[in-house]
Amino acid sequence: MNKETASERIEYLCKEIEHHNYRYYVLADPQISDFDFDQLLNELIHLEILFPELVNDNSPSQRIGGQITKEFTTVKHKYPMLSLGNTYSEEELAEFDSRVRKLIPGEEVHYVCELKFDGVAIGISYINGVLRQAVTRGDGVQGDDVTTNVKTIRSIPLKLNKNNFPNEFEMRGEIILTHAIFEKINADRIEIGESPFANPRNSAAGSLKMQDSSEVAKRKLDCFFYALYTDDLKATTHSDALNAASNWGFKISEHRKLCNNLEEVMNYIHYWDKHRDDLPFDIDGVVIKVNSYRQQEELGFTAKSPRWAISYKFKAESSSTKLLSVVYQVGRTGAITPVANLKPVLLAGTTVRRASLHNADQIEKLDLHLEDTVFVEKGGEIIPKITGVDFSKRKSDAAVVVFPEVCPECGSKLQRVDGEAQHYCPNEDACPPQIKGKMEHFTNRKAMNIDGLGIETIELLYRENIIHTIADIYSIRKEQILNLERMGEKSAVNILDGIEKSKEIPFERVLFAIGIRYVGDTVAKKLARHFGSIDSIIKATSEQLIEAPEIGEKIAWSVRQFFDNPDKLLLINRLKEAGLHFSISEDSANAKLSDKLKGQTIVVTGSFEQYSREELKQMIEQHGGKNGSSVSKKTNYLLVGSDAGPSKTEKASEMGVKVISENEFLELIS
Ligand code: IVH
């Protein structure tokens, strides 16, 4: 394909993909299958690799992410991002309505009622219909430029298709996470021993500030827009502006409502107070805005907020009930989670029996005693939490809740790493829930994917003394399975087939499966690609581990802890003998593509347009080159990205090392 045809095809694919993104993520009404969508996207990515000069800043391929932001730059808002006055009471809302009417006497006032999304505020500017910059609220005057990360959010248009929008405008909205995605993120975090996010808002805020945009893309954030700002306003009312923005392709909640008087506003509030749990995302109230822009102007602003809008916040639903007991759950990594058992109580439409207490600090902060009457709240959080104790009801002889010193399952003395909130049971190899948890993790679909070895079968095999460690799985014999309750020939064959097939699982997944604390599937991939084999990882010092992309001190410490344990080395040897993959395979990402960089050492620094730093490093190795960590006499090239600091480039020019750009590098290997 020549450049001209490629350019036309790329333009067509960009439009087509964005259209289907809109159908799927904004309208929730897809026209094509996921498979067909992926085909289009893959074709685009393929063409963009062949013709990097044709890659557009706002290509839908940007949504996959890849760019790394080391530090978010601070940007001044063109229109300050004010906050809203808020109230919890209907009387105050009536006072707001009277104030508004007094300031614009004799005129009819209409209000637009909207949901108050509980997420992270964002302002996104567009020039000639193309997304230019996305900035967080910050202090309202200036915020952080998070454009790269925001571009991964599928419901946010990168380029508008219509042409009746102002040349320059800004959309304000709220970045949110749905409950379903939030729960998935937390389940994954618990899986790798990380503490879960408290609520979707925190999770969305954390995601938006991640350095690796490809990780942000995986978080599946969403965004609802609720305001248009421009110097070139055509609409005369807020509701017309929202309707127009909706036509341009922005996701505006269908739950907005134009109300003609206070009574209609109250009805809207009552409706959503009752039905907010039916929404797939969190709201913490309702926003009421005067509809007419002229009236808004007349009303103006106080120092902090507009006089033409107010937010009515729902009271977090709370109740009180009795604390029956506190139990301590032991996870597969040994993390101890205290859970409160409560006298069942109805809260926000569901019966609550348990509440998470997170860790020892939380228990101490609440000064919790057994049989206390506690306040339980279900605010933004999905899992109810205990917010306080009704001390007036405490019995004089109530026993204080003391965090145990030993593991409730195996009796080992608990440990707590300095600076961490979590306690751990160190008895990894003999504490039953840890052993079973590790085996479950190992056989999991995302790890070794051993069909037939589910929780119950593992439990049975463990109880019958057949398996104690993950390595024992590879010595299970057919007759041992047949001897178990409810196990027939068919199940036995199924299990053994699954075990046999798992030997084909690639190294990066095996590394994830062996269950090193803090090594989730993404980290495992990064370690596997960087080091190539388990032997190199075992040999690596903490410093060398930290040199791998995105491996920090905490992960490096955990990896070293794991492999410094002789029992773990024995375990790895047994798994090796069983025939599992412990080095990256030929056809995987690190396969040799050419010898074009043979004998060349390249140092990569900064952020890049088309590939992440990690991908570039991988490409260097794929083409026979070596990655250097600092510029020295041995360095042949310094590959420099956009925001590289001056020290490396200065050193390179002092030493006569050739400095090359991303495109020049791609030419070297093309
Ligand atoms: S309007 C000038 N509408 O609530 C006021 N804000 O304190 C512009 N929020 O952080 C805000 N849903 O991000 C408006 N439908 C909605 C909203 C909303 C959520 C957030 C907003 C801001 C806070 C206002």
XYZ file of C-alpha atoms and ligand atoms in Angstrom:
694
model
C 0.000 0.000 0.000
C 1.400 3.428 -0.854
C 1.323 6.373 1.496
C -1.591 8.084 -0.191
C -3.912 5.071 -0.065
C -2.782 4.373 3.497
C -3.621 7.934 4.475
C -7.110 7.648 3.012
C -7.691 4.296 4.656
C -6.423 5.599 8.020
C -8.776 8.558 7.791
C -11.685 6.257 6.979
C -10.827 3.845 9.807
C -10.473 6.652 12.367
C -13.920 7.971 11.506
C -15.501 4.553 11.458
C -13.946 3.471 14.774
C -14.914 6.710 16.500
C -18.449 6.340 15.204
C -18.689 2.829 16.667
C -17.100 3.991 19.913
C -19.866 6.571 20.123
C -22.563 3.997 19.398
C -21.205 1.666 22.045
C -19.961 3.908 24.839
C -22.207 6.971 24.553
C -25.447 5.612 23.152
C -25.040 2.066 24.516
C -26.442 0.941 21.166
C -23.698 -0.807 19.176
C -24.112 -1.474 15.462
C -21.312 -3.985 15.010
C -19.897 -6.904 16.985
C -16.888 -6.559 19.294
C -15.006 -8.807 16.908
C -15.681 -6.557 13.903
C -14.740 -3.532 15.985
C -11.421 -5.126 16.948
C -10.760 -5.932 13.296
C -11.092 -2.261 12.381
C -8.876 -1.180 15.259
C -6.237 -3.781 14.469
C -6.156 -2.687 10.850
C -5.662 0.914 11.947
C -2.867 0.005 14.364
C -1.176 -2.072 11.692
C -1.268 0.801 9.192
C -0.012 3.227 11.806
C 2.981 0.992 12.489
C 3.737 0.850 8.760
C 3.289 4.602 8.339
C 4.207 6.224 11.651
C 4.235 9.664 10.034
C 0.495 9.314 9.422
C -0.364 8.794 13.088
C -2.685 11.487 14.272
C -2.651 12.794 17.844
C -6.325 12.007 18.075
C -6.335 8.634 16.412
C -8.576 6.103 18.187
C -5.422 3.998 18.633
C -4.491 6.517 21.360
C -7.238 5.020 23.460
C -5.126 1.941 24.073
C -2.596 4.176 25.775
C 1.093 3.502 26.046
C 2.472 6.946 26.729
C 4.047 7.463 30.109
C 3.594 10.709 32.025
C 6.276 11.107 34.670
C 4.949 14.380 36.000
C 1.654 16.048 35.152
C 2.144 19.657 34.126
C 0.106 22.350 35.844
C -2.224 24.311 33.587
C -4.247 27.441 34.356
C -7.977 27.096 33.662
C -9.357 29.460 31.054
C -12.658 29.463 32.955
C -12.099 28.951 36.700
C -13.536 25.691 37.996
C -15.801 26.825 40.796
C -17.514 24.644 43.282
C -21.187 24.634 44.188
C -22.900 25.752 47.321
C -24.586 22.758 48.844
C -27.394 21.893 51.159
C -28.904 18.844 52.791
C -32.246 20.385 53.630
C -35.403 21.147 51.704
C -35.882 24.405 53.647
C -32.538 25.686 52.464
C -33.424 24.720 48.931
C -36.625 26.754 49.221
C -34.521 29.669 50.486
C -32.264 29.303 47.430
C -35.342 29.494 45.179
C -36.603 32.631 46.976
C -33.182 34.281 46.721
C -33.080 33.606 42.997
C -36.577 35.014 42.483
C -35.819 38.091 44.548
C -32.753 38.894 42.472
C -34.676 38.627 39.198
C -38.078 39.933 40.196
C -41.142 39.391 38.079
C -39.553 36.783 35.818
C -40.324 33.134 35.425
C -37.474 30.889 36.534
C -36.862 27.418 35.174
C -34.356 25.027 36.633
C -32.409 22.170 35.108
C -32.002 19.332 37.589
C -29.109 16.955 37.061
C -27.539 14.072 38.898
C -24.532 15.007 40.968
C -22.011 12.439 39.786
C -19.602 11.289 42.459
C -16.323 11.204 40.589
C -13.507 13.471 39.519
C -14.175 16.826 37.839
C -12.542 17.394 34.453
C -12.411 20.247 31.947
C -11.718 19.249 28.344
C -10.988 21.861 25.696
C -11.659 21.368 21.989
C -10.322 23.391 19.092
C -12.015 22.983 15.728
C -13.696 19.882 17.031
C -10.480 18.160 18.095
C -9.694 17.331 21.716
C -6.841 19.603 22.769
C -6.357 19.290 26.498
C -7.933 17.704 29.581
C -7.256 19.313 32.946
C -8.285 18.268 36.455
C -9.968 20.730 38.800
C -6.915 21.196 41.042
C -7.515 24.257 43.206
C -10.076 25.611 40.750
C -7.613 28.109 39.262
C -5.117 25.603 37.940
C -5.118 21.842 37.583
C -3.078 18.972 36.139
C -2.853 18.207 32.447
C -4.082 14.609 32.185
C -4.807 14.663 28.430
C -2.986 11.435 27.595
C -4.877 9.491 30.221
C -8.230 11.065 29.392
C -7.847 10.104 25.739
C -8.115 6.452 26.767
C -11.717 6.996 27.943
C -13.847 5.619 25.166
C -16.932 7.729 25.742
C -14.964 10.969 25.373
C -14.864 12.150 21.745
C -11.382 12.754 20.347
C -12.687 14.409 17.189
C -16.217 15.637 16.531
C -17.955 14.667 13.334
C -20.544 17.424 13.123
C -19.616 21.023 12.323
C -22.060 23.249 14.180
C -19.935 23.618 17.306
C -17.941 26.713 18.347
C -14.312 26.826 17.151
C -13.123 26.816 20.709
C -15.004 25.504 23.701
C -14.565 23.547 26.888
C -16.729 20.740 28.208
C -16.900 20.171 31.927
C -17.819 16.810 33.309
C -17.184 14.141 35.860
C -15.004 11.086 35.333
C -16.541 8.108 37.048
C -16.254 4.351 37.437
C -19.270 2.099 37.327
C -19.873 -0.245 40.252
C -19.191 -3.305 38.110
C -15.771 -2.087 36.979
C -14.919 -0.814 40.465
C -15.601 -4.216 41.951
C -13.473 -5.888 39.306
C -10.558 -3.512 39.970
C -10.774 -4.201 43.693
C -11.005 -7.956 43.202
C -7.833 -7.764 41.087
C -6.102 -5.645 43.727
C -6.983 -8.054 46.520
C -5.756 -10.868 44.306
C -2.255 -9.344 44.194
C -2.240 -8.400 47.855
C -2.842 -4.653 47.304
C -5.365 -2.938 49.555
C -8.666 -2.267 47.773
C -9.882 1.236 46.934
C -12.436 2.599 49.402
C -14.922 3.702 46.730
C -15.303 4.272 42.974
C -14.428 7.973 43.310
C -11.028 7.260 44.889
C -10.434 4.584 42.353
C -11.255 6.958 39.452
C -9.026 9.672 40.923
C -6.152 7.217 41.374
C -6.576 5.901 37.850
C -6.494 9.360 36.302
C -3.109 10.081 37.846
C -1.410 6.848 36.791
C 1.790 7.284 34.841
C 1.211 4.570 32.260
C -1.752 5.445 30.074
C -2.127 1.833 28.923
C -2.893 0.965 32.538
C -5.434 3.795 32.653
C -7.081 2.354 29.544
C -7.580 -0.927 31.390
C -9.429 0.838 34.202
C -12.369 1.513 31.857
C -13.245 4.952 33.172
C -16.341 6.734 31.935
C -17.382 10.382 31.803
C -20.625 12.368 32.002
C -20.567 15.970 30.833
C -22.679 18.648 32.476
C -21.562 22.064 31.245
C -20.372 23.910 28.148
C -18.043 26.909 28.347
C -17.233 29.070 25.331
C -16.779 32.709 24.346
C -18.884 32.013 21.304
C -22.129 30.838 22.838
C -25.060 30.204 20.527
C -27.487 28.666 23.004
C -29.476 30.904 25.338
C -30.220 28.249 27.933
C -28.225 25.572 29.724
C -30.585 22.852 28.550
C -30.177 23.921 24.895
C -26.411 23.875 25.342
C -26.521 20.357 26.789
C -28.775 19.182 23.969
C -26.399 20.662 21.412
C -23.377 19.059 23.100
C -25.203 15.759 23.129
C -25.690 16.097 19.370
C -21.987 16.800 18.856
C -21.270 13.419 20.464
C -20.783 14.117 24.173
C -22.224 11.788 26.778
C -24.816 13.764 28.705
C -26.926 11.910 31.212
C -30.472 11.295 30.060
C -31.598 11.831 33.643
C -31.481 15.633 33.394
C -34.833 17.329 33.723
C -36.184 20.777 33.035
C -38.355 21.829 35.993
C -40.782 24.740 35.971
C -40.964 25.348 39.706
C -39.667 24.340 43.115
C -42.231 21.600 43.484
C -40.996 19.833 40.362
C -37.433 20.212 41.644
C -38.434 18.576 44.944
C -40.112 15.724 43.111
C -36.926 15.129 41.126
C -34.906 15.058 44.357
C -37.291 12.642 46.070
C -37.284 10.364 43.060
C -33.491 10.113 42.947
C -33.065 9.838 46.692
C -35.195 6.721 46.442
C -33.827 5.341 43.182
C -30.166 6.201 43.307
C -29.245 2.631 44.168
C -30.670 1.533 40.830
C -28.002 3.489 38.965
C -24.895 1.563 37.903
C -22.670 4.365 39.312
C -22.535 6.567 42.421
C -24.233 9.916 42.775
C -24.104 11.936 45.968
C -26.939 14.313 45.244
C -28.653 16.450 42.666
C -27.513 19.719 41.077
C -30.091 22.435 40.450
C -29.187 25.114 37.885
C -31.093 28.159 36.623
C -31.742 27.370 32.962
C -31.549 30.803 31.310
C -28.000 32.015 30.653
C -29.178 35.645 30.848
C -30.634 35.026 34.281
C -27.448 33.203 35.308
C -25.478 36.288 34.333
C -27.733 38.563 36.337
C -27.437 36.357 39.376
C -23.652 36.176 39.110
C -21.297 34.612 41.617
C -20.269 34.833 45.225
C -16.532 34.534 45.921
C -16.648 30.756 45.653
C -19.688 29.619 43.775
C -22.441 30.656 41.372
C -25.663 32.147 42.776
C -27.582 30.389 40.007
C -26.862 26.831 41.080
C -26.878 24.703 44.194
C -26.317 21.079 44.968
C -28.694 19.130 47.134
C -26.707 16.370 48.779
C -28.297 13.130 49.853
C -27.648 12.130 53.391
C -25.424 9.077 53.408
C -27.803 6.323 54.357
C -26.951 5.245 57.828
C -28.371 3.103 60.538
C -27.277 1.737 63.849
C -26.972 -1.871 64.877
C -25.131 -4.131 67.279
C -21.608 -5.419 66.732
C -21.779 -9.153 67.380
C -18.192 -10.189 66.736
C -15.093 -9.432 64.737
C -13.569 -12.192 62.640
C -10.183 -12.113 60.976
C -9.917 -13.435 57.443
C -6.609 -14.676 56.089
C -5.995 -14.094 52.397
C -3.717 -16.060 50.105
C -0.836 -13.644 50.670
C -1.337 -13.902 54.428
C -2.981 -10.455 54.706
C -5.354 -10.307 57.662
C -8.652 -8.496 57.115
C -10.912 -7.837 60.088
C -14.613 -8.160 59.326
C -17.398 -7.075 61.677
C -20.382 -9.375 62.097
C -23.434 -7.248 62.739
C -26.979 -7.824 63.885
C -28.764 -7.726 60.496
C -30.014 -4.252 59.652
C -31.823 -2.816 56.640
C -29.771 -0.182 54.862
C -30.380 1.373 51.436
C -32.683 -1.455 50.471
C -30.400 -4.345 51.442
C -29.863 -6.285 54.632
C -26.407 -5.658 56.003
C -24.774 -8.386 58.095
C -21.117 -7.601 57.733
C -18.890 -4.582 57.396
C -15.223 -4.389 56.525
C -12.978 -2.938 59.202
C -9.926 -2.761 56.870
C -7.111 -3.023 59.419
C -5.951 -2.675 63.016
C -5.699 1.127 62.827
C -9.343 1.365 61.879
C -10.433 -0.697 64.879
C -8.313 1.436 67.177
C -9.592 4.679 65.683
C -13.186 3.616 66.280
C -12.342 2.463 69.822
C -14.492 -0.563 69.139
C -15.863 -2.743 71.955
C -17.830 -5.961 71.608
C -21.609 -5.531 71.656
C -21.199 -1.843 70.879
C -24.035 -0.138 69.051
C -22.331 1.027 65.890
C -23.342 3.384 63.089
C -23.205 1.753 59.683
C -23.170 3.839 56.567
C -23.603 3.111 52.925
C -22.540 6.277 51.214
C -20.473 6.190 48.061
C -19.025 2.918 49.216
C -20.396 -0.385 48.049
C -19.325 -2.295 51.132
C -20.959 -0.760 54.199
C -18.613 0.714 56.737
C -18.762 1.415 60.446
C -18.483 5.157 60.910
C -18.720 5.414 64.666
C -19.885 4.045 67.985
C -22.876 5.154 70.050
C -20.924 5.478 73.297
C -24.074 6.241 75.297
C -25.170 2.658 74.736
C -21.908 0.968 75.651
C -22.143 -1.473 78.527
C -19.720 -0.724 81.333
C -18.150 -4.179 81.155
C -17.862 -4.293 77.360
C -14.631 -5.890 76.183
C -12.432 -3.871 73.880
C -11.834 -5.371 70.409
C -8.163 -6.273 70.292
C -6.435 -7.097 67.045
C -4.948 -10.567 67.454
C -1.222 -11.071 67.832
C -1.346 -14.505 66.269
C -2.955 -15.857 63.126
C -6.504 -17.062 63.847
C -5.975 -19.988 61.458
C -2.528 -21.328 62.312
C -1.401 -19.530 65.463
C 1.747 -17.961 63.978
C 2.797 -14.579 65.327
C 1.512 -11.884 62.978
C 3.873 -9.396 61.322
C 3.430 -5.855 60.181
C 5.818 -4.142 57.783
C 6.788 -0.608 58.839
C 4.584 1.979 57.210
C 1.927 -0.520 56.150
C -1.523 -0.775 57.647
C -1.942 -4.483 57.018
C -0.895 -7.338 59.292
C 0.359 -10.545 57.699
C 0.631 -14.141 58.788
C 4.188 -15.188 57.869
C 3.450 -18.905 57.896
C 3.008 -19.082 54.141
C 3.698 -22.761 53.744
C 1.608 -24.220 56.530
C -1.282 -21.818 57.138
C -4.288 -23.588 55.556
C -6.155 -20.627 54.021
C -2.891 -19.368 52.550
C -2.039 -22.737 51.039
C -5.513 -23.197 49.623
C -5.634 -19.565 48.494
C -2.303 -19.945 46.708
C -3.477 -23.082 44.952
C -6.709 -21.452 43.899
C -4.746 -18.524 42.549
C -2.381 -20.878 40.728
C -5.133 -22.840 38.996
C -7.181 -19.718 38.216
C -8.199 -18.934 34.641
C -5.896 -15.918 34.480
C -2.964 -17.985 35.773
C -2.445 -21.685 34.895
C -6.067 -22.118 33.847
C -6.410 -25.685 35.126
C -9.885 -26.787 34.239
C -11.577 -28.963 36.809
C -9.372 -27.908 39.723
C -11.817 -25.524 41.350
C -12.035 -24.433 44.974
C -13.928 -27.514 46.118
C -11.637 -30.038 44.476
C -8.576 -28.233 45.857
C -10.188 -28.319 49.284
C -10.766 -32.084 48.953
C -7.270 -32.841 47.687
C -5.801 -30.765 50.481
C -7.928 -32.411 53.146
C -6.924 -35.842 51.876
C -3.257 -34.888 52.148
C -2.692 -35.233 48.417
C -1.547 -31.672 47.780
C 0.315 -29.304 50.105
C 2.043 -27.012 47.647
C 1.351 -25.949 44.083
C 4.101 -28.298 42.898
C 2.165 -31.286 44.270
C -0.496 -30.619 41.643
C 1.871 -32.092 39.044
C 2.251 -35.372 40.945
C -1.473 -36.097 41.382
C -2.281 -39.634 40.200
C -5.529 -40.784 38.683
C -6.360 -43.282 41.416
C -5.928 -40.566 44.047
C -8.663 -38.537 42.358
C -10.895 -41.566 41.902
C -10.689 -42.210 45.645
C -12.208 -38.810 46.416
C -15.904 -38.311 47.124
C -18.059 -37.773 44.040
C -15.159 -38.171 41.612
C -15.652 -40.361 38.605
C -13.516 -41.383 35.674
C -14.639 -38.394 33.635
C -13.728 -35.794 36.265
C -10.376 -37.461 36.846
C -9.499 -37.380 33.153
C -10.665 -33.794 32.926
C -8.468 -32.717 35.856
C -5.403 -34.568 34.611
C -5.872 -33.170 31.092
C -6.140 -29.673 32.545
C -2.942 -30.191 34.529
C -1.123 -31.506 31.472
C -2.313 -28.628 29.302
C -1.181 -26.070 31.871
C 2.417 -27.018 31.077
C 2.034 -25.013 27.872
C 1.203 -21.781 29.709
C 3.821 -19.122 28.850
C 6.406 -17.950 31.366
C 4.800 -14.591 32.181
C 1.657 -16.326 33.377
C 3.588 -18.943 35.327
C 5.402 -16.073 37.052
C 2.036 -14.549 37.949
C 0.656 -17.917 39.037
C 3.358 -18.696 41.600
C 1.876 -15.918 43.718
C 4.595 -13.447 44.656
C 3.081 -10.663 46.728
C 2.499 -7.492 44.623
C 3.238 -9.355 41.378
C -0.033 -9.218 39.492
C -0.451 -10.183 35.852
C 0.847 -6.864 34.493
C 3.902 -6.777 36.740
C 4.627 -10.421 35.917
C 4.597 -9.578 32.213
C 6.961 -6.670 32.739
C 9.387 -8.764 34.787
C 9.234 -11.663 32.338
C 9.921 -9.448 29.335
C 12.706 -7.544 31.033
C 14.565 -10.521 32.491
C 13.608 -13.253 30.046
C 13.819 -16.136 32.520
C 13.220 -17.093 36.123
C 16.944 -17.719 36.588
C 17.746 -14.102 35.693
C 15.078 -12.884 38.091
C 16.404 -15.103 40.871
C 19.899 -13.696 40.279
C 18.775 -10.054 40.064
C 19.593 -7.723 42.939
C 16.967 -5.288 44.226
C 18.709 -2.510 42.277
C 18.539 -4.530 39.070
C 14.888 -5.334 39.685
C 14.099 -1.642 40.088
C 15.738 -0.975 36.714
C 12.970 -2.983 35.045
C 10.105 -0.863 33.714
C 7.681 0.189 36.401
C 9.122 -1.987 39.125
C 9.321 0.002 42.339
C 10.977 -0.682 45.660
C 7.975 -2.451 47.144
C 7.756 -4.994 44.328
C 11.529 -5.462 44.204
C 11.557 -6.127 47.962
C 8.766 -8.655 47.638
C 10.427 -10.475 44.711
C 13.714 -10.700 46.628
C 11.904 -11.951 49.767
C 10.314 -14.677 47.687
C 13.464 -15.942 45.997
C 15.668 -15.533 49.064
C 13.563 -18.251 50.632
C 15.204 -21.666 49.959
C 11.796 -23.383 50.082
C 10.637 -21.258 47.171
C 13.699 -22.220 45.151
C 12.938 -25.884 45.789
C 9.355 -25.264 44.707
C 10.532 -23.617 41.471
C 12.837 -26.572 40.798
C 9.995 -29.017 41.230
C 7.822 -26.974 38.873
C 10.710 -26.879 36.381
C 10.989 -30.658 36.588
C 7.265 -30.925 35.970
C 7.931 -29.164 32.657
C 6.513 -25.660 33.194
C 7.876 -22.749 31.152
C 10.391 -20.704 33.078
C 11.753 -18.571 30.286
C 10.180 -16.441 27.651
C 9.414 -18.526 24.606
C 10.809 -18.007 21.126
C 7.580 -16.887 19.569
C 6.679 -14.549 22.375
C 7.344 -10.831 22.510
C 11.088 -11.141 22.839
C 11.662 -13.200 19.725
C 14.556 -11.999 17.597
C 13.373 -9.952 14.653
C 16.714 -8.928 13.201
C 20.388 -8.289 13.929
C 20.221 -4.667 12.856
C 21.320 -3.422 16.273
C 23.894 -6.124 16.933
C 26.696 -4.813 19.123
C 24.891 -1.531 19.751
C 24.054 -0.239 23.221
C 21.204 2.221 23.366
C 19.994 4.289 26.296
C 16.318 5.294 26.174
C 15.078 8.359 28.031
C 11.926 10.529 28.093
C 8.385 9.902 26.810
C 7.584 9.022 23.233
C 4.844 9.587 20.710
C 4.235 6.171 19.216
C 5.632 3.589 21.599
C 6.079 3.421 25.330
C 9.617 3.415 26.663
C 9.216 -0.183 27.628
C 8.159 -1.161 24.110
C 11.145 0.653 22.630
C 13.479 -1.179 25.007
C 11.918 -4.428 23.976
C 12.351 -3.532 20.299
C 16.058 -2.833 20.908
C 16.480 -6.359 22.214
C 14.338 -7.863 19.484
C 16.734 -6.364 16.956
C 19.848 -7.661 18.679
C 20.795 -4.500 20.588
C 21.445 -3.930 24.278
C 19.727 -1.549 26.645
C 22.002 0.672 28.690
C 20.834 2.377 31.847
C 23.180 5.374 31.772
C 25.186 7.131 29.095
C 28.802 5.965 29.060
C 31.627 5.462 26.600
C 30.047 2.163 25.640
C 26.776 3.822 24.590
C 26.206 4.005 20.832
C 22.936 5.941 20.796
C 20.840 7.974 23.177
C 17.191 7.639 22.171
C 15.472 10.766 23.458
C 11.772 11.409 23.956
C 9.870 14.592 24.544
C 10.293 15.374 28.242
C 13.785 13.999 28.839
C 15.824 15.889 31.391
C 18.958 17.707 30.160
C 21.532 15.629 32.095
C 21.593 12.599 29.814
C 21.609 14.631 26.584
C 24.401 16.858 27.905
C 26.461 13.850 28.876
C 25.820 12.299 25.466
C 27.057 15.349 23.590
C 30.125 15.551 25.872
C 30.978 11.954 25.066
C 30.125 12.230 21.408
C 27.232 9.772 21.694
C 24.730 10.170 18.874
C 21.323 11.434 20.030
C 18.385 10.059 18.029
C 14.625 10.617 17.983
C 11.930 7.973 18.002
C 11.480 8.246 14.230
C 15.213 7.967 13.623
C 15.267 4.870 15.799
C 12.377 3.334 13.864
C 14.324 4.008 10.665
C 17.342 2.202 12.125
C 15.349 -0.974 12.586
C 13.037 -0.714 9.601
S -21.979 22.001 37.814
C -20.030 26.259 38.639
N -23.148 19.688 37.546
O -19.732 18.682 41.817
C -20.413 24.887 39.056
N -21.214 19.811 38.919
O -19.068 21.387 43.718
C -20.153 23.865 38.044
N -20.524 17.649 39.873
O -16.532 19.170 41.526
C -20.480 22.500 38.498
N -22.130 16.452 38.977
O -17.370 18.137 39.402
C -22.148 20.372 38.124
N -24.270 17.683 37.197
C -23.269 18.355 37.749
C -22.311 17.725 38.576
C -21.300 18.493 39.150
C -21.045 16.422 39.750
C -19.338 17.979 40.695
C -18.359 18.876 40.015
C -17.760 19.706 41.110
C -18.725 19.571 42.223
C -19.368 20.928 42.489
